[in-house]
Amino acid sequence: MRLVIDSPQRYAKMRAHTATHLLHTALTKYFPNTKQAGSLVDSDFLRFDFYTDALLSYEQLKEIETWINDWIYEALPVSLTEISFDEATKLGAKAFFEEKYWDSVRLIRIHRDEDCISAELCWGTHVSNTREIWAFTIISQEAVASGIKRIIAYTWPKVIEKLHTDQDILNSQIQILDVKSSTQIWDKITKLLKELELLKSHSESLENKVLSQLLDSIKKRKNANFDTILELPEWTNFKPLPSLLRQYFPDTNTILAYTTDWTYLILTDWSISAKSITQKFQLKGGWSDTSAQGKDTKITSII
Ligand SMILES: [Zn+2]
């Protein structure tokens, strides 16, 4: 039997694993008592779950990213030593999951001369110097369970892949928004949103005008069920209709407006409940105490 090691893949996992230890150290700067709740190390990919109630802010995540990339740039040595479990405990090394470790354990230390950056008991495979990680970036942070947060991060070369993906997204936004550079995107979006607001208010006032003219000219009826009945065209926008109808018919107890595709609006005053009318005639739709709206052919039986 021959054991073959896929070197590039193994090296990619080593980068991610050592970066996981650095991430754990960085997190303890914000949450000194946090403990690891689980982790997954894959090729230049790492997922780290930890106990805490609060999510980190965007600024804090950026700071963690900077610290880790600084440690990478510093080319800190990663040393592996086998020591007794008691010795490791005395050194304050992080041992996870309250696991029963063997008598002798492997201590992974990342240090700057005598200054210890990270010390963890771990049987995983690691790079020998942080410079070999090359780069680190956080992809996401989320709450996965009560009191447990998850960070997903990449190491080189997935960092570059992510940079390219982000750049592709930015480039398509630059094209769609017809601006010269990404710094102009925000200004353009703000300008477009303002224009949209203006257009919306113009179209609303136009629509109100059209509806008012319609209400002036339309034939009004009444029957045993409603004081005012109006048949409106199918294109009628029902959104501004309730306030307009109440303005037009202030002394009416019950109003029914419907279109030829059987969309309806029922308005009542407090003397009668709109809900009771829809229940009485078994009309489909939503209601409040003084209004009901929906679409139902059964409306034909009450007009
Ligand atoms: Zn480890």
CSV table of C-alpha atoms and ligand atoms in Angstrom, one decimal:
chain,number,residue,atom,x,y,z
A,1,MET,CA,0.0,0.0,0.0
A,2,ARG,CA,1.2,3.4,-0.9
A,3,LEU,CA,0.1,6.6,0.9
A,4,VAL,CA,-0.1,9.6,-1.4
A,5,ILE,CA,-0.4,13.1,0.0
A,6,ASP,CA,-2.1,15.7,-2.1
A,7,SER,CA,0.4,18.4,-1.3
A,8,PRO,CA,-1.4,21.5,-2.6
A,9,GLN,CA,-4.5,20.5,-0.8
A,10,ARG,CA,-2.7,19.6,2.4
A,11,TYR,CA,-0.9,23.0,2.3
A,12,ALA,CA,-4.2,24.8,1.7
A,13,LYS,CA,-5.6,23.1,4.8
A,14,MET,CA,-2.5,24.0,6.8
A,15,ARG,CA,-2.9,27.7,5.9
A,16,ALA,CA,-6.6,27.6,6.9
A,17,HIS,CA,-5.8,25.8,10.2
A,18,THR,CA,-3.1,28.1,11.4
A,19,ALA,CA,-5.4,31.0,10.4
A,20,THR,CA,-8.1,29.5,12.6
A,21,HIS,CA,-5.8,29.7,15.6
A,22,LEU,CA,-5.0,33.3,14.8
A,23,LEU,CA,-8.7,34.1,14.5
A,24,HIS,CA,-9.4,32.5,17.9
A,25,THR,CA,-6.7,34.8,19.4
A,26,ALA,CA,-8.1,37.8,17.7
A,27,LEU,CA,-11.6,37.0,18.9
A,28,THR,CA,-10.5,36.8,22.5
A,29,LYS,CA,-9.5,40.5,22.3
A,30,TYR,CA,-13.2,41.3,22.1
A,31,PHE,CA,-14.5,38.4,24.0
A,32,PRO,CA,-11.8,37.4,26.6
A,33,ASN,CA,-13.9,34.4,27.9
A,34,THR,CA,-15.1,33.0,24.6
A,35,LYS,CA,-14.7,29.4,23.8
A,36,GLN,CA,-14.7,27.5,20.6
A,37,ALA,CA,-18.0,25.8,19.9
A,38,GLY,CA,-16.7,23.9,16.8
A,39,SER,CA,-14.7,24.5,13.7
A,40,LEU,CA,-14.2,23.2,10.2
A,41,VAL,CA,-10.9,23.5,8.3
A,42,ASP,CA,-10.9,22.9,4.6
A,43,SER,CA,-8.7,24.1,1.7
A,44,ASP,CA,-8.2,27.8,2.3
A,45,PHE,CA,-11.6,27.8,3.9
A,46,LEU,CA,-12.4,27.9,7.6
A,47,ARG,CA,-15.5,28.0,9.7
A,48,PHE,CA,-15.2,28.9,13.3
A,49,ASP,CA,-18.1,28.7,15.8
A,50,PHE,CA,-17.7,30.4,19.2
A,51,TYR,CA,-19.7,31.2,22.3
A,52,THR,CA,-20.9,34.8,22.7
A,53,ASP,CA,-24.1,36.8,22.8
A,54,ALA,CA,-23.1,39.8,20.7
A,55,LEU,CA,-22.3,39.9,17.0
A,56,LEU,CA,-19.2,41.8,16.1
A,57,SER,CA,-19.7,45.1,14.3
A,58,TYR,CA,-18.4,45.7,10.8
A,59,GLU,CA,-15.6,47.9,12.2
A,60,GLN,CA,-14.6,45.1,14.6
A,61,LEU,CA,-14.5,42.5,11.8
A,62,LYS,CA,-12.3,44.8,9.8
A,63,GLU,CA,-10.0,45.3,12.8
A,64,ILE,CA,-9.7,41.5,13.3
A,65,GLU,CA,-8.9,41.1,9.6
A,66,THR,CA,-6.2,43.7,9.9
A,67,TRP,CA,-4.6,42.1,13.1
A,68,ILE,CA,-4.5,38.7,11.4
A,69,ASN,CA,-3.0,40.1,8.2
A,70,ASP,CA,-0.4,42.0,10.3
A,71,TRP,CA,0.5,38.7,12.1
A,72,ILE,CA,0.9,37.1,8.7
A,73,TYR,CA,3.1,39.9,7.5
A,74,GLU,CA,5.2,39.7,10.6
A,75,ALA,CA,6.2,36.2,9.6
A,76,LEU,CA,5.7,34.7,13.1
A,77,PRO,CA,7.1,31.3,13.7
A,78,VAL,CA,4.7,28.4,14.4
A,79,SER,CA,6.3,25.9,16.8
A,80,LEU,CA,5.1,22.4,17.6
A,81,THR,CA,6.1,20.8,20.9
A,82,GLU,CA,5.0,17.7,22.7
A,83,ILE,CA,4.5,18.4,26.4
A,84,SER,CA,2.6,16.8,29.2
A,85,PHE,CA,-1.0,17.8,29.6
A,86,ASP,CA,-0.3,19.3,33.1
A,87,GLU,CA,2.5,21.4,31.6
A,88,ALA,CA,0.2,22.7,28.9
A,89,THR,CA,-2.5,23.6,31.4
A,90,LYS,CA,0.1,25.6,33.4
A,91,LEU,CA,1.0,27.4,30.3
A,92,GLY,CA,-2.6,28.4,29.8
A,93,ALA,CA,-2.9,26.8,26.4
A,94,LYS,CA,-6.5,26.6,25.0
A,95,ALA,CA,-7.9,23.1,25.2
A,96,PHE,CA,-11.3,22.8,23.6
A,97,PHE,CA,-14.5,20.8,24.2
A,98,GLU,CA,-13.2,19.7,27.7
A,99,GLU,CA,-11.9,16.7,25.8
A,100,LYS,CA,-9.9,14.1,27.6
A,101,TYR,CA,-6.5,14.6,26.0
A,102,TRP,CA,-3.7,12.1,26.1
A,103,ASP,CA,-1.0,12.3,28.8
A,104,SER,CA,1.3,14.0,26.3
A,105,VAL,CA,-0.2,16.7,24.1
A,106,ARG,CA,1.0,18.8,21.2
A,107,LEU,CA,1.2,22.5,21.8
A,108,ILE,CA,1.0,24.8,18.8
A,109,ARG,CA,2.5,28.2,19.6
A,110,ILE,CA,2.6,31.2,17.4
A,111,HIS,CA,4.9,33.7,18.9
A,112,ARG,CA,6.8,37.0,18.4
A,113,ASP,CA,10.1,36.3,20.2
A,114,GLU,CA,9.0,35.7,23.8
A,115,ASP,CA,5.6,37.2,23.2
A,116,CYS,CA,3.0,34.4,22.8
A,117,ILE,CA,0.3,35.3,20.3
A,118,SER,CA,-1.4,31.9,20.4
A,119,ALA,CA,-1.0,28.7,22.3
A,120,GLU,CA,-3.4,25.8,21.6
A,121,LEU,CA,-3.4,22.1,22.1
A,122,CYS,CA,-4.0,20.6,18.7
A,123,TRP,CA,-3.1,17.6,16.6
A,124,GLY,CA,-3.8,19.4,13.3
A,125,THR,CA,-1.4,20.2,10.6
A,126,HIS,CA,0.0,23.7,10.4
A,127,VAL,CA,2.3,26.0,8.4
A,128,SER,CA,5.7,26.6,10.1
A,129,ASN,CA,5.5,30.4,9.7
A,130,THR,CA,2.5,32.7,9.5
A,131,ARG,CA,3.9,34.3,6.3
A,132,GLU,CA,2.9,31.1,4.5
A,133,ILE,CA,-0.8,32.0,5.0
A,134,TRP,CA,-0.2,35.0,2.7
A,135,ALA,CA,-3.6,36.6,3.3
A,136,PHE,CA,-6.8,36.3,5.3
A,137,THR,CA,-10.3,37.6,4.8
A,138,ILE,CA,-13.6,37.2,6.6
A,139,ILE,CA,-16.5,36.3,4.4
A,140,SER,CA,-19.4,36.3,6.8
A,141,GLN,CA,-20.5,36.4,10.4
A,142,GLU,CA,-23.8,35.0,11.6
A,143,ALA,CA,-25.7,33.7,14.6
A,144,VAL,CA,-26.1,29.9,14.3
A,145,ALA,CA,-27.7,29.1,17.6
A,146,SER,CA,-28.6,30.9,20.8
A,147,GLY,CA,-25.3,32.2,22.2
A,148,ILE,CA,-23.2,30.8,19.3
A,149,LYS,CA,-21.8,32.9,16.5
A,150,ARG,CA,-20.1,31.7,13.3
A,151,ILE,CA,-17.3,33.3,11.3
A,152,ILE,CA,-16.4,32.0,7.8
A,153,ALA,CA,-13.1,33.1,6.4
A,154,TYR,CA,-10.7,32.4,3.5
A,155,THR,CA,-6.9,32.2,3.2
A,156,TRP,CA,-4.8,32.7,0.2
A,157,PRO,CA,-5.5,32.1,-2.8
A,158,LYS,CA,-9.3,32.2,-2.1
A,159,VAL,CA,-8.8,35.7,-0.9
A,160,ILE,CA,-7.8,36.7,-4.4
A,161,GLU,CA,-10.7,34.8,-5.8
A,162,LYS,CA,-13.0,36.7,-3.5
A,163,LEU,CA,-11.4,40.0,-4.5
A,164,HIS,CA,-12.0,39.2,-8.2
A,165,THR,CA,-15.6,38.3,-7.5
A,166,ASP,CA,-16.2,41.5,-5.6
A,167,GLN,CA,-14.5,43.5,-8.4
A,168,ASP,CA,-16.7,41.7,-11.0
A,169,ILE,CA,-19.8,42.8,-9.0
A,170,LEU,CA,-18.5,46.4,-8.8
A,171,ASN,CA,-17.7,46.5,-12.5
A,172,SER,CA,-21.2,45.4,-13.4
A,173,GLN,CA,-22.6,48.0,-11.1
A,174,ILE,CA,-20.3,50.7,-12.7
A,175,GLN,CA,-21.7,49.6,-16.2
A,176,ILE,CA,-25.3,49.4,-15.2
A,177,LEU,CA,-25.2,52.8,-13.4
A,178,ASP,CA,-23.1,54.3,-16.2
A,179,VAL,CA,-20.5,55.9,-13.9
A,180,LYS,CA,-16.7,56.2,-14.3
A,181,SER,CA,-15.6,54.5,-11.1
A,182,SER,CA,-16.8,52.7,-8.0
A,183,THR,CA,-16.5,55.9,-5.9
A,184,GLN,CA,-19.3,57.4,-7.9
A,185,ILE,CA,-21.8,54.5,-7.4
A,186,TRP,CA,-23.2,55.9,-4.1
A,187,ASP,CA,-23.8,59.4,-5.5
A,188,LYS,CA,-25.5,57.9,-8.5
A,189,ILE,CA,-27.8,55.6,-6.5
A,190,THR,CA,-28.7,58.6,-4.2
A,191,LYS,CA,-29.5,60.7,-7.2
A,192,LEU,CA,-31.6,57.9,-8.8
A,193,LEU,CA,-33.5,57.3,-5.5
A,194,LYS,CA,-34.4,61.0,-5.3
A,195,GLU,CA,-35.6,61.0,-8.9
A,196,LEU,CA,-37.7,57.9,-8.2
A,197,GLU,CA,-39.3,59.6,-5.2
A,198,LEU,CA,-40.1,62.6,-7.3
A,199,LEU,CA,-41.6,60.4,-10.1
A,200,LYS,CA,-43.6,58.5,-7.5
A,201,SER,CA,-45.1,61.6,-6.0
A,202,HIS,CA,-45.9,63.0,-9.5
A,203,SER,CA,-47.6,59.8,-10.6
A,204,GLU,CA,-49.6,59.7,-7.3
A,205,SER,CA,-50.9,63.2,-7.8
A,206,LEU,CA,-51.7,62.5,-11.4
A,207,GLU,CA,-53.5,59.3,-10.4
A,208,ASN,CA,-55.5,61.2,-7.7
A,209,LYS,CA,-56.5,63.7,-10.3
A,210,VAL,CA,-57.7,61.0,-12.7
A,211,LEU,CA,-59.5,59.2,-9.9
A,212,SER,CA,-61.2,62.4,-8.7
A,213,GLN,CA,-62.4,63.1,-12.2
A,214,LEU,CA,-63.7,59.6,-12.5
A,215,LEU,CA,-65.6,59.9,-9.2
A,216,ASP,CA,-67.1,63.2,-10.4
A,217,SER,CA,-68.4,61.6,-13.6
A,218,ILE,CA,-69.3,58.1,-12.5
A,219,LYS,CA,-72.9,56.9,-11.9
A,220,LYS,CA,-73.5,56.2,-8.2
A,221,ARG,CA,-76.1,53.6,-7.1
A,222,LYS,CA,-77.3,52.3,-3.8
A,223,ASN,CA,-79.1,49.1,-2.7
A,224,ALA,CA,-80.2,47.4,0.4
A,225,ASN,CA,-76.7,46.5,1.3
A,226,PHE,CA,-74.7,49.6,0.5
A,227,ASP,CA,-75.4,53.4,0.6
A,228,THR,CA,-73.1,54.0,-2.3
A,229,ILE,CA,-72.0,51.6,-5.1
A,230,LEU,CA,-69.5,52.5,-7.7
A,231,GLU,CA,-68.3,50.5,-10.7
A,232,LEU,CA,-64.7,51.4,-11.6
A,233,PRO,CA,-62.4,50.6,-14.5
A,234,GLU,CA,-60.1,47.6,-14.1
A,235,TRP,CA,-57.0,49.9,-14.1
A,236,THR,CA,-58.1,51.7,-11.0
A,237,ASN,CA,-55.4,51.9,-8.3
A,238,PHE,CA,-57.0,50.8,-5.1
A,239,LYS,CA,-54.2,52.3,-2.9
A,240,PRO,CA,-55.3,55.9,-2.8
A,241,LEU,CA,-59.0,54.9,-3.2
A,242,PRO,CA,-60.1,54.6,0.5
A,243,SER,CA,-59.1,58.2,1.5
A,244,LEU,CA,-60.5,59.6,-1.7
A,245,LEU,CA,-63.9,57.8,-1.3
A,246,ARG,CA,-64.1,59.0,2.4
A,247,GLN,CA,-63.5,62.5,1.2
A,248,TYR,CA,-66.1,62.2,-1.5
A,249,PHE,CA,-68.8,60.5,0.6
A,250,PRO,CA,-68.3,61.8,4.1
A,251,ASP,CA,-71.9,61.1,5.2
A,252,THR,CA,-72.1,57.6,3.9
A,253,ASN,CA,-72.2,54.6,6.2
A,254,THR,CA,-71.3,51.9,3.7
A,255,ILE,CA,-69.5,52.2,0.3
A,256,LEU,CA,-68.8,49.5,-2.2
A,257,ALA,CA,-66.4,50.1,-5.1
A,258,TYR,CA,-65.6,47.3,-7.5
A,259,THR,CA,-64.1,46.7,-10.9
A,260,THR,CA,-65.3,44.5,-13.7
A,261,ASP,CA,-62.7,41.9,-12.8
A,262,TRP,CA,-64.4,41.7,-9.4
A,263,THR,CA,-61.7,43.4,-7.3
A,264,TYR,CA,-63.7,45.1,-4.5
A,265,LEU,CA,-63.3,47.6,-1.7
A,266,ILE,CA,-65.8,48.0,1.1
A,267,LEU,CA,-65.7,51.0,3.4
A,268,THR,CA,-67.9,51.4,6.5
A,269,ASP,CA,-68.1,53.8,9.4
A,270,TRP,CA,-68.0,52.6,13.0
A,271,SER,CA,-71.7,51.9,13.0
A,272,ILE,CA,-71.2,48.7,11.0
A,273,SER,CA,-68.2,46.4,10.7
A,274,ALA,CA,-66.7,45.7,7.3
A,275,LYS,CA,-65.6,42.3,8.5
A,276,SER,CA,-69.2,41.3,9.3
A,277,ILE,CA,-70.2,42.3,5.7
A,278,THR,CA,-67.5,40.1,4.1
A,279,GLN,CA,-68.5,37.2,6.5
A,280,LYS,CA,-72.2,37.6,5.7
A,281,PHE,CA,-71.5,37.4,1.9
A,282,GLN,CA,-68.5,35.0,2.3
A,283,LEU,CA,-66.2,37.2,0.4
A,284,LYS,CA,-62.5,36.3,0.0
A,285,GLY,CA,-60.1,39.0,1.1
A,286,GLY,CA,-58.6,40.9,4.0
A,287,TRP,CA,-60.3,43.3,6.3
A,288,SER,CA,-60.1,45.7,9.2
A,289,ASP,CA,-63.0,47.1,11.2
A,290,THR,CA,-63.9,49.7,8.7
A,291,SER,CA,-62.6,48.4,5.4
A,292,ALA,CA,-62.3,45.2,3.4
A,293,GLN,CA,-60.6,44.5,0.2
A,294,GLY,CA,-60.2,41.5,-2.1
A,295,LYS,CA,-61.1,39.8,-5.4
A,296,ASP,CA,-64.1,37.5,-5.5
A,297,THR,CA,-66.8,36.9,-8.2
A,298,LYS,CA,-69.4,36.5,-5.3
A,299,ILE,CA,-69.4,40.3,-5.3
A,300,THR,CA,-71.9,40.0,-8.2
A,301,SER,CA,-74.6,38.8,-5.8
A,302,ILE,CA,-74.6,42.0,-3.8
A,303,ILE,CA,-74.2,44.7,-6.3
B,1,ZN,ZN,-5.9,23.5,15.7
